Amino acid sequence: MTTIKDLADLKKRGQKWAMLTSYEMMTAEIFDEAGIPVLLVGDSAGNNFFGDANTIPVTVEELLPLVRAVSRSVKQSLVVADLPFGSYESGPEQALATSIRFFKESGAHAVKLEGATTTTLESVKRLVGSGIPVMGHLGLTPQSVHQLGGFKVQGRENPEALIEAAKALEAAGVFALVLEMVPKDLAKRITETLSIPTIGIGAGNGTDAQVLVWTDAFGLTKRPPKLARRYRNLRQELLDGAKEFAKDVENGSFPSESESFD
Ligand code: KIV
């Protein structure tokens, strides 16, 4: 299984790697087989699985079974559970209690949380001190979208503040850091400053790793964001397949003799 030490070694060797989101067993099995070292059960499940407008409504109770499905389905990938909005902001004890649930009830190998407030940094220390690897997340942190005033590039006005926040998270003990919608030169600077791996999404190609939301990467999302590359068009494939199935049923050609029992 991929470990956080393996990821640190990849950074030392200058080898880039990929992370994908996954919310259930089928994609987890496929991405694991494809050799994706880290799968994130993101709270992006909100707008990619549950039909929410954004990540904010997602609850621990909703995410636990998704993480369990992904953890049960991988052989190699490290599974990271996103801590939902409202499940860690009160402080280290709440963050620890929530993370323990993800570890015991869903088999997560690590957790991710957003931001670098004083409270968050204390929580990271508490989790790491309890044996729970933590991934950080800076830049556009979707759980704070209303505070940030929308899904906008972050760090243009005060790049130094983002660098300091990244350094503080590293000092608190995160094993990797997601940088979302950050100008590419700034993301590269942060990557060169830190000794832990950075994982970019809309942060240019100067980071150590890249993450995409799988439904954006493989064409299920109707309008994927600019930052995503579409590797397949699964929406069209499924649409065509569903229409073909309906037609075969309507014209009586499904099921055939060979698809039936005597
Ligand atoms: O929830 C999520 O999918 C994420 C990624 C975009 C990094 O946080």
PDB file of C-alpha atoms and ligand atoms in Angstrom:
ATOM      1  CA  MET A   1       0.000   0.000   0.000  1.00  0.00           C
ATOM      2  CA  THR A   2       1.146   3.556  -0.675  1.00  0.00           C
ATOM      3  CA  THR A   3       2.325   5.220   2.520  1.00  0.00           C
ATOM      4  CA  ILE A   4       2.937   8.833   3.411  1.00  0.00           C
ATOM      5  CA  LYS A   5       6.644   7.972   3.447  1.00  0.00           C
ATOM      6  CA  ASP A   6       6.391   6.799  -0.183  1.00  0.00           C
ATOM      7  CA  LEU A   7       4.943  10.206  -1.063  1.00  0.00           C
ATOM      8  CA  ALA A   8       7.762  11.992   0.736  1.00  0.00           C
ATOM      9  CA  ASP A   9      10.268   9.823  -1.183  1.00  0.00           C
ATOM     10  CA  LEU A  10       8.599  10.712  -4.496  1.00  0.00           C
ATOM     11  CA  LYS A  11       9.163  14.389  -3.710  1.00  0.00           C
ATOM     12  CA  LYS A  12      12.826  13.733  -2.891  1.00  0.00           C
ATOM     13  CA  ARG A  13      13.221  11.949  -6.239  1.00  0.00           C
ATOM     14  CA  GLY A  14      11.373  14.725  -8.085  1.00  0.00           C
ATOM     15  CA  GLN A  15       8.764  12.236  -9.320  1.00  0.00           C
ATOM     16  CA  LYS A  16       5.289  13.672  -9.901  1.00  0.00           C
ATOM     17  CA  TRP A  17       2.140  11.703  -9.071  1.00  0.00           C
ATOM     18  CA  ALA A  18      -1.619  11.852  -9.497  1.00  0.00           C
ATOM     19  CA  MET A  19      -4.534  11.890  -7.078  1.00  0.00           C
ATOM     20  CA  LEU A  20      -8.198  11.398  -8.028  1.00  0.00           C
ATOM     21  CA  THR A  21     -11.392  11.675  -6.077  1.00  0.00           C
ATOM     22  CA  SER A  22     -13.584   8.597  -5.693  1.00  0.00           C
ATOM     23  CA  TYR A  23     -16.906   8.150  -3.947  1.00  0.00           C
ATOM     24  CA  GLU A  24     -17.741   4.443  -4.349  1.00  0.00           C
ATOM     25  CA  MET A  25     -16.323   0.970  -5.013  1.00  0.00           C
ATOM     26  CA  MET A  26     -16.227   0.806  -8.835  1.00  0.00           C
ATOM     27  CA  THR A  27     -14.087   3.871  -9.463  1.00  0.00           C
ATOM     28  CA  ALA A  28     -11.974   3.017  -6.407  1.00  0.00           C
ATOM     29  CA  GLU A  29     -11.183  -0.416  -7.875  1.00  0.00           C
ATOM     30  CA  ILE A  30     -10.411   1.054 -11.306  1.00  0.00           C
ATOM     31  CA  PHE A  31      -8.250   3.946 -10.106  1.00  0.00           C
ATOM     32  CA  ASP A  32      -6.413   1.613  -7.720  1.00  0.00           C
ATOM     33  CA  GLU A  33      -5.752  -0.806 -10.604  1.00  0.00           C
ATOM     34  CA  ALA A  34      -4.566   2.155 -12.717  1.00  0.00           C
ATOM     35  CA  GLY A  35      -1.891   2.821 -10.100  1.00  0.00           C
ATOM     36  CA  ILE A  36      -3.215   6.131  -8.757  1.00  0.00           C
ATOM     37  CA  PRO A  37      -1.329   6.301  -5.439  1.00  0.00           C
ATOM     38  CA  VAL A  38      -3.837   8.453  -3.518  1.00  0.00           C
ATOM     39  CA  LEU A  39      -7.641   8.504  -3.671  1.00  0.00           C
ATOM     40  CA  LEU A  40      -9.506  11.344  -1.996  1.00  0.00           C
ATOM     41  CA  VAL A  41     -13.048  10.804  -0.823  1.00  0.00           C
ATOM     42  CA  GLY A  42     -13.666  14.504  -1.096  1.00  0.00           C
ATOM     43  CA  ASP A  43     -16.552  16.500   0.243  1.00  0.00           C
ATOM     44  CA  SER A  44     -16.905  17.274  -3.466  1.00  0.00           C
ATOM     45  CA  ALA A  45     -19.234  14.275  -3.079  1.00  0.00           C
ATOM     46  CA  GLY A  46     -21.718  17.061  -2.300  1.00  0.00           C
ATOM     47  CA  ASN A  47     -21.855  18.375  -5.858  1.00  0.00           C
ATOM     48  CA  ASN A  48     -20.741  15.154  -7.583  1.00  0.00           C
ATOM     49  CA  PHE A  49     -22.714  12.460  -5.792  1.00  0.00           C
ATOM     50  CA  PHE A  50     -25.423  13.851  -3.515  1.00  0.00           C
ATOM     51  CA  GLY A  51     -26.750  16.556  -5.851  1.00  0.00           C
ATOM     52  CA  ASP A  52     -25.882  19.496  -3.579  1.00  0.00           C
ATOM     53  CA  ALA A  53     -24.892  22.901  -4.965  1.00  0.00           C
ATOM     54  CA  ASN A  54     -21.498  22.792  -3.218  1.00  0.00           C
ATOM     55  CA  THR A  55     -19.540  20.956  -0.515  1.00  0.00           C
ATOM     56  CA  ILE A  56     -21.017  22.740   2.497  1.00  0.00           C
ATOM     57  CA  PRO A  57     -24.067  20.529   3.214  1.00  0.00           C
ATOM     58  CA  VAL A  58     -22.058  17.260   3.302  1.00  0.00           C
ATOM     59  CA  THR A  59     -22.143  15.547   6.694  1.00  0.00           C
ATOM     60  CA  VAL A  60     -19.950  13.005   8.441  1.00  0.00           C
ATOM     61  CA  GLU A  61     -22.820  10.491   8.342  1.00  0.00           C
ATOM     62  CA  GLU A  62     -23.040  10.907   4.558  1.00  0.00           C
ATOM     63  CA  LEU A  63     -19.319  10.648   3.900  1.00  0.00           C
ATOM     64  CA  LEU A  64     -18.541   7.690   6.190  1.00  0.00           C
ATOM     65  CA  PRO A  65     -20.156   5.013   3.985  1.00  0.00           C
ATOM     66  CA  LEU A  66     -18.510   6.447   0.855  1.00  0.00           C
ATOM     67  CA  VAL A  67     -15.071   6.292   2.482  1.00  0.00           C
ATOM     68  CA  ARG A  68     -15.838   2.757   3.656  1.00  0.00           C
ATOM     69  CA  ALA A  69     -16.712   1.684   0.104  1.00  0.00           C
ATOM     70  CA  VAL A  70     -13.499   3.197  -1.289  1.00  0.00           C
ATOM     71  CA  SER A  71     -11.263   1.794   1.481  1.00  0.00           C
ATOM     72  CA  ARG A  72     -12.692  -1.703   1.013  1.00  0.00           C
ATOM     73  CA  SER A  73     -12.066  -1.567  -2.732  1.00  0.00           C
ATOM     74  CA  VAL A  74      -8.404  -0.594  -2.925  1.00  0.00           C
ATOM     75  CA  LYS A  75      -5.299  -2.742  -2.732  1.00  0.00           C
ATOM     76  CA  GLN A  76      -2.591  -0.085  -3.185  1.00  0.00           C
ATOM     77  CA  SER A  77      -4.036   3.409  -3.022  1.00  0.00           C
ATOM     78  CA  LEU A  78      -3.847   5.514   0.119  1.00  0.00           C
ATOM     79  CA  VAL A  79      -7.395   6.621   0.987  1.00  0.00           C
ATOM     80  CA  VAL A  80      -7.859  10.163   2.307  1.00  0.00           C
ATOM     81  CA  ALA A  81     -11.176  11.164   3.904  1.00  0.00           C
ATOM     82  CA  ASP A  82     -12.184  14.820   3.717  1.00  0.00           C
ATOM     83  CA  LEU A  83     -13.418  16.183   7.038  1.00  0.00           C
ATOM     84  CA  PRO A  84     -16.799  17.791   6.218  1.00  0.00           C
ATOM     85  CA  PHE A  85     -17.578  21.407   7.042  1.00  0.00           C
ATOM     86  CA  GLY A  86     -18.690  21.655  10.680  1.00  0.00           C
ATOM     87  CA  SER A  87     -16.939  18.473  11.771  1.00  0.00           C
ATOM     88  CA  TYR A  88     -13.596  19.955  12.910  1.00  0.00           C
ATOM     89  CA  GLU A  89     -13.745  23.760  13.186  1.00  0.00           C
ATOM     90  CA  SER A  90     -14.587  23.786  16.916  1.00  0.00           C
ATOM     91  CA  GLY A  91     -11.094  22.643  17.784  1.00  0.00           C
ATOM     92  CA  PRO A  92      -8.652  19.784  18.247  1.00  0.00           C
ATOM     93  CA  GLU A  93     -10.997  17.581  20.293  1.00  0.00           C
ATOM     94  CA  GLN A  94     -13.768  17.769  17.687  1.00  0.00           C
ATOM     95  CA  ALA A  95     -11.262  17.177  14.877  1.00  0.00           C
ATOM     96  CA  LEU A  96      -9.860  14.167  16.709  1.00  0.00           C
ATOM     97  CA  ALA A  97     -13.281  12.674  17.475  1.00  0.00           C
ATOM     98  CA  THR A  98     -14.355  13.041  13.823  1.00  0.00           C
ATOM     99  CA  SER A  99     -11.095  11.640  12.459  1.00  0.00           C
ATOM    100  CA  ILE A 100     -11.251   8.653  14.790  1.00  0.00           C
ATOM    101  CA  ARG A 101     -14.696   7.868  13.361  1.00  0.00           C
ATOM    102  CA  PHE A 102     -13.267   7.949   9.820  1.00  0.00           C
ATOM    103  CA  PHE A 103     -10.436   5.663  10.865  1.00  0.00           C
ATOM    104  CA  LYS A 104     -12.492   3.142  12.861  1.00  0.00           C
ATOM    105  CA  GLU A 105     -15.769   3.133  10.950  1.00  0.00           C
ATOM    106  CA  SER A 106     -14.594   3.628   7.365  1.00  0.00           C
ATOM    107  CA  GLY A 107     -10.974   2.454   7.184  1.00  0.00           C
ATOM    108  CA  ALA A 108      -9.535   5.791   6.018  1.00  0.00           C
ATOM    109  CA  HIS A 109      -5.741   6.011   5.984  1.00  0.00           C
ATOM    110  CA  ALA A 110      -5.556   9.811   6.371  1.00  0.00           C
ATOM    111  CA  VAL A 111      -7.834  12.850   6.676  1.00  0.00           C
ATOM    112  CA  LYS A 112      -7.859  16.221   4.939  1.00  0.00           C
ATOM    113  CA  LEU A 113      -8.958  19.555   6.340  1.00  0.00           C
ATOM    114  CA  GLU A 114      -9.068  23.082   4.936  1.00  0.00           C
ATOM    115  CA  GLY A 115      -7.321  26.285   5.985  1.00  0.00           C
ATOM    116  CA  ALA A 116      -4.602  27.282   8.424  1.00  0.00           C
ATOM    117  CA  THR A 117      -6.290  29.179  11.239  1.00  0.00           C
ATOM    118  CA  THR A 118      -4.726  28.967  14.704  1.00  0.00           C
ATOM    119  CA  THR A 119      -7.400  26.424  15.637  1.00  0.00           C
ATOM    120  CA  THR A 120      -6.790  24.356  12.519  1.00  0.00           C
ATOM    121  CA  LEU A 121      -3.045  24.274  13.175  1.00  0.00           C
ATOM    122  CA  GLU A 122      -3.703  23.079  16.738  1.00  0.00           C
ATOM    123  CA  SER A 123      -6.019  20.408  15.356  1.00  0.00           C
ATOM    124  CA  VAL A 124      -3.395  19.211  12.884  1.00  0.00           C
ATOM    125  CA  LYS A 125      -0.896  18.837  15.739  1.00  0.00           C
ATOM    126  CA  ARG A 126      -3.444  16.926  17.844  1.00  0.00           C
ATOM    127  CA  LEU A 127      -4.289  14.546  14.994  1.00  0.00           C
ATOM    128  CA  VAL A 128      -0.697  13.910  13.956  1.00  0.00           C
ATOM    129  CA  GLY A 129       0.201  13.403  17.630  1.00  0.00           C
ATOM    130  CA  SER A 130      -2.526  10.759  17.788  1.00  0.00           C
ATOM    131  CA  GLY A 131      -1.180   8.867  14.779  1.00  0.00           C
ATOM    132  CA  ILE A 132      -3.540  10.268  12.145  1.00  0.00           C
ATOM    133  CA  PRO A 133      -1.863  11.542   8.963  1.00  0.00           C
ATOM    134  CA  VAL A 134      -3.306  14.880   7.837  1.00  0.00           C
ATOM    135  CA  MET A 135      -3.414  16.469   4.383  1.00  0.00           C
ATOM    136  CA  GLY A 136      -3.809  20.258   4.301  1.00  0.00           C
ATOM    137  CA  HIS A 137      -5.724  22.352   1.776  1.00  0.00           C
ATOM    138  CA  LEU A 138      -5.050  26.026   0.960  1.00  0.00           C
ATOM    139  CA  GLY A 139      -5.946  28.544  -1.738  1.00  0.00           C
ATOM    140  CA  LEU A 140      -9.560  28.206  -2.780  1.00  0.00           C
ATOM    141  CA  THR A 141     -10.988  26.288   0.155  1.00  0.00           C
ATOM    142  CA  PRO A 142     -14.534  25.454  -0.984  1.00  0.00           C
ATOM    143  CA  GLN A 143     -15.934  25.149   2.555  1.00  0.00           C
ATOM    144  CA  SER A 144     -15.206  28.896   2.937  1.00  0.00           C
ATOM    145  CA  VAL A 145     -16.644  29.889  -0.443  1.00  0.00           C
ATOM    146  CA  HIS A 146     -19.025  32.452   1.089  1.00  0.00           C
ATOM    147  CA  GLN A 147     -16.204  34.047   3.086  1.00  0.00           C
ATOM    148  CA  LEU A 148     -14.020  34.137  -0.030  1.00  0.00           C
ATOM    149  CA  GLY A 149     -16.806  35.635  -2.128  1.00  0.00           C
ATOM    150  CA  GLY A 150     -16.946  32.912  -4.765  1.00  0.00           C
ATOM    151  CA  PHE A 151     -14.819  30.348  -6.561  1.00  0.00           C
ATOM    152  CA  LYS A 152     -11.905  32.662  -7.366  1.00  0.00           C
ATOM    153  CA  VAL A 153      -8.135  32.353  -7.730  1.00  0.00           C
ATOM    154  CA  GLN A 154      -6.508  32.935  -4.317  1.00  0.00           C
ATOM    155  CA  GLY A 155      -3.191  34.469  -3.274  1.00  0.00           C
ATOM    156  CA  ARG A 156      -2.795  37.158  -5.929  1.00  0.00           C
ATOM    157  CA  GLU A 157      -3.192  40.027  -3.477  1.00  0.00           C
ATOM    158  CA  ASN A 158      -1.140  38.652  -0.608  1.00  0.00           C
ATOM    159  CA  PRO A 159       1.102  35.829  -1.820  1.00  0.00           C
ATOM    160  CA  GLU A 160       3.291  36.031   1.286  1.00  0.00           C
ATOM    161  CA  ALA A 161       0.325  35.183   3.522  1.00  0.00           C
ATOM    162  CA  LEU A 162      -0.299  31.986   1.550  1.00  0.00           C
ATOM    163  CA  ILE A 163       3.373  31.017   1.772  1.00  0.00           C
ATOM    164  CA  GLU A 164       3.335  31.600   5.540  1.00  0.00           C
ATOM    165  CA  ALA A 165       0.151  29.540   5.901  1.00  0.00           C
ATOM    166  CA  ALA A 166       1.738  26.687   3.935  1.00  0.00           C
ATOM    167  CA  LYS A 167       4.851  26.810   6.115  1.00  0.00           C
ATOM    168  CA  ALA A 168       2.709  26.818   9.276  1.00  0.00           C
ATOM    169  CA  LEU A 169       0.806  23.733   8.099  1.00  0.00           C
ATOM    170  CA  GLU A 170       4.050  21.938   7.310  1.00  0.00           C
ATOM    171  CA  ALA A 171       5.399  22.848  10.763  1.00  0.00           C
ATOM    172  CA  ALA A 172       2.169  21.558  12.346  1.00  0.00           C
ATOM    173  CA  GLY A 173       2.757  18.201  10.670  1.00  0.00           C
ATOM    174  CA  VAL A 174       0.691  17.796   7.482  1.00  0.00           C
ATOM    175  CA  PHE A 175       2.173  15.167   5.144  1.00  0.00           C
ATOM    176  CA  ALA A 176       0.967  16.874   1.951  1.00  0.00           C
ATOM    177  CA  LEU A 177      -0.787  20.059   0.922  1.00  0.00           C
ATOM    178  CA  VAL A 178      -3.497  20.662  -1.683  1.00  0.00           C
ATOM    179  CA  LEU A 179      -3.168  24.042  -3.438  1.00  0.00           C
ATOM    180  CA  GLU A 180      -6.425  24.903  -5.188  1.00  0.00           C
ATOM    181  CA  MET A 181      -6.772  27.773  -7.694  1.00  0.00           C
ATOM    182  CA  VAL A 182      -3.474  29.439  -6.890  1.00  0.00           C
ATOM    183  CA  PRO A 183      -1.408  31.349  -9.494  1.00  0.00           C
ATOM    184  CA  LYS A 184       1.109  28.937 -11.001  1.00  0.00           C
ATOM    185  CA  ASP A 185       4.237  30.895 -10.008  1.00  0.00           C
ATOM    186  CA  LEU A 186       3.072  31.139  -6.410  1.00  0.00           C
ATOM    187  CA  ALA A 187       2.240  27.406  -6.275  1.00  0.00           C
ATOM    188  CA  LYS A 188       5.723  26.651  -7.630  1.00  0.00           C
ATOM    189  CA  ARG A 189       7.294  28.902  -4.998  1.00  0.00           C
ATOM    190  CA  ILE A 190       5.366  27.157  -2.223  1.00  0.00           C
ATOM    191  CA  THR A 191       6.376  23.765  -3.667  1.00  0.00           C
ATOM    192  CA  GLU A 192      10.045  24.764  -3.655  1.00  0.00           C
ATOM    193  CA  THR A 193       9.756  26.171  -0.118  1.00  0.00           C
ATOM    194  CA  LEU A 194       8.179  23.093   1.462  1.00  0.00           C
ATOM    195  CA  SER A 195       9.724  19.680   1.937  1.00  0.00           C
ATOM    196  CA  ILE A 196       6.298  17.974   1.926  1.00  0.00           C
ATOM    197  CA  PRO A 197       4.533  17.265  -1.407  1.00  0.00           C
ATOM    198  CA  THR A 198       2.143  19.839  -2.820  1.00  0.00           C
ATOM    199  CA  ILE A 199      -0.878  18.685  -4.834  1.00  0.00           C
ATOM    200  CA  GLY A 200      -2.210  21.192  -7.316  1.00  0.00           C
ATOM    201  CA  ILE A 201      -5.682  21.708  -8.715  1.00  0.00           C
ATOM    202  CA  GLY A 202      -5.788  24.799 -10.880  1.00  0.00           C
ATOM    203  CA  ALA A 203      -2.304  25.647  -9.617  1.00  0.00           C
ATOM    204  CA  GLY A 204      -0.143  25.103 -12.706  1.00  0.00           C
ATOM    205  CA  ASN A 205       2.359  22.335 -13.276  1.00  0.00           C
ATOM    206  CA  GLY A 206       4.994  23.377 -10.746  1.00  0.00           C
ATOM    207  CA  THR A 207       3.468  21.330  -7.921  1.00  0.00           C
ATOM    208  CA  ASP A 208       4.638  17.831  -6.929  1.00  0.00           C
ATOM    209  CA  ALA A 209       1.305  16.176  -7.696  1.00  0.00           C
ATOM    210  CA  GLN A 210      -2.014  16.950  -9.376  1.00  0.00           C
ATOM    211  CA  VAL A 211      -5.552  16.138  -8.282  1.00  0.00           C
ATOM    212  CA  LEU A 212      -8.757  16.142 -10.301  1.00  0.00           C
ATOM    213  CA  VAL A 213     -12.338  15.457  -9.337  1.00  0.00           C
ATOM    214  CA  TRP A 214     -12.953  12.222 -11.239  1.00  0.00           C
ATOM    215  CA  THR A 215     -16.279  13.261 -12.718  1.00  0.00           C
ATOM    216  CA  ASP A 216     -14.564  16.323 -14.260  1.00  0.00           C
ATOM    217  CA  ALA A 217     -11.632  14.263 -15.559  1.00  0.00           C
ATOM    218  CA  PHE A 218     -13.764  11.632 -17.264  1.00  0.00           C
ATOM    219  CA  GLY A 219     -16.587  13.720 -18.607  1.00  0.00           C
ATOM    220  CA  LEU A 220     -19.560  13.064 -16.340  1.00  0.00           C
ATOM    221  CA  THR A 221     -19.754  16.686 -15.210  1.00  0.00           C
ATOM    222  CA  LYS A 222     -21.917  18.757 -17.584  1.00  0.00           C
ATOM    223  CA  ARG A 223     -19.743  21.885 -17.374  1.00  0.00           C
ATOM    224  CA  PRO A 224     -16.284  20.975 -16.052  1.00  0.00           C
ATOM    225  CA  PRO A 225     -14.212  23.854 -14.620  1.00  0.00           C
ATOM    226  CA  LYS A 226     -11.396  25.438 -16.689  1.00  0.00           C
ATOM    227  CA  LEU A 227      -8.802  23.771 -14.463  1.00  0.00           C
ATOM    228  CA  ALA A 228      -9.859  20.233 -15.468  1.00  0.00           C
ATOM    229  CA  ARG A 229      -8.756  18.249 -18.502  1.00  0.00           C
ATOM    230  CA  ARG A 230     -11.396  15.880 -19.888  1.00  0.00           C
ATOM    231  CA  TYR A 231      -9.770  12.473 -20.498  1.00  0.00           C
ATOM    232  CA  ARG A 232     -12.963  10.656 -21.512  1.00  0.00           C
ATOM    233  CA  ASN A 233     -16.566  11.529 -22.286  1.00  0.00           C
ATOM    234  CA  LEU A 234     -18.428   9.105 -20.041  1.00  0.00           C
ATOM    235  CA  ARG A 235     -21.594  11.226 -20.027  1.00  0.00           C
ATOM    236  CA  GLN A 236     -21.969  10.670 -23.772  1.00  0.00           C
ATOM    237  CA  GLU A 237     -21.072   6.962 -23.446  1.00  0.00           C
ATOM    238  CA  LEU A 238     -23.717   6.416 -20.764  1.00  0.00           C
ATOM    239  CA  LEU A 239     -26.293   8.487 -22.617  1.00  0.00           C
ATOM    240  CA  ASP A 240     -25.783   6.481 -25.810  1.00  0.00           C
ATOM    241  CA  GLY A 241     -25.789   3.183 -23.899  1.00  0.00           C
ATOM    242  CA  ALA A 242     -28.986   3.993 -22.000  1.00  0.00           C
ATOM    243  CA  LYS A 243     -30.768   5.002 -25.217  1.00  0.00           C
ATOM    244  CA  GLU A 244     -29.595   1.804 -26.949  1.00  0.00           C
ATOM    245  CA  PHE A 245     -30.857  -0.341 -24.040  1.00  0.00           C
ATOM    246  CA  ALA A 246     -34.254   1.385 -24.048  1.00  0.00           C
ATOM    247  CA  LYS A 247     -34.525   0.875 -27.827  1.00  0.00           C
ATOM    248  CA  ASP A 248     -33.621  -2.835 -27.583  1.00  0.00           C
ATOM    249  CA  VAL A 249     -36.261  -3.352 -24.878  1.00  0.00           C
ATOM    250  CA  GLU A 250     -38.896  -1.471 -26.868  1.00  0.00           C
ATOM    251  CA  ASN A 251     -38.230  -3.405 -30.108  1.00  0.00           C
ATOM    252  CA  GLY A 252     -38.047  -6.748 -28.260  1.00  0.00           C
ATOM    253  CA  SER A 253     -34.430  -7.562 -29.188  1.00  0.00           C
ATOM    254  CA  PHE A 254     -33.355  -7.669 -25.519  1.00  0.00           C
ATOM    255  CA  PRO A 255     -33.130 -10.188 -23.983  1.00  0.00           C
ATOM    256  CA  SER A 256     -32.070 -12.636 -26.711  1.00  0.00           C
ATOM    257  CA  GLU A 257     -32.242 -16.441 -26.447  1.00  0.00           C
ATOM    258  CA  SER A 258     -28.647 -16.542 -25.146  1.00  0.00           C
ATOM    259  CA  GLU A 259     -29.511 -14.020 -22.453  1.00  0.00           C
ATOM    260  CA  SER A 260     -32.480 -16.134 -21.292  1.00  0.00           C
ATOM    261  CA  PHE A 261     -32.855 -19.357 -19.273  1.00  0.00           C
ATOM    262  CA  ASP A 262     -34.719 -22.589 -20.233  1.00  0.00           C
TER     263      ASP A 262
HETATM  264  O1  KIV B   1     -13.325  17.652  -2.126  1.00  0.00           O
HETATM  265  C1  KIV B   1     -12.491  17.576  -3.038  1.00  0.00           C
HETATM  266  O2  KIV B   1     -12.677  16.884  -4.052  1.00  0.00           O
HETATM  267  C2  KIV B   1     -11.261  18.318  -2.890  1.00  0.00           C
HETATM  268  C3  KIV B   1     -10.335  18.347  -4.071  1.00  0.00           C
HETATM  269  C4  KIV B   1     -10.830  19.302  -5.089  1.00  0.00           C
HETATM  270  C5  KIV B   1      -8.940  18.629  -3.672  1.00  0.00           C
HETATM  271  O3  KIV B   1     -11.022  18.903  -1.890  1.00  0.00           O
END
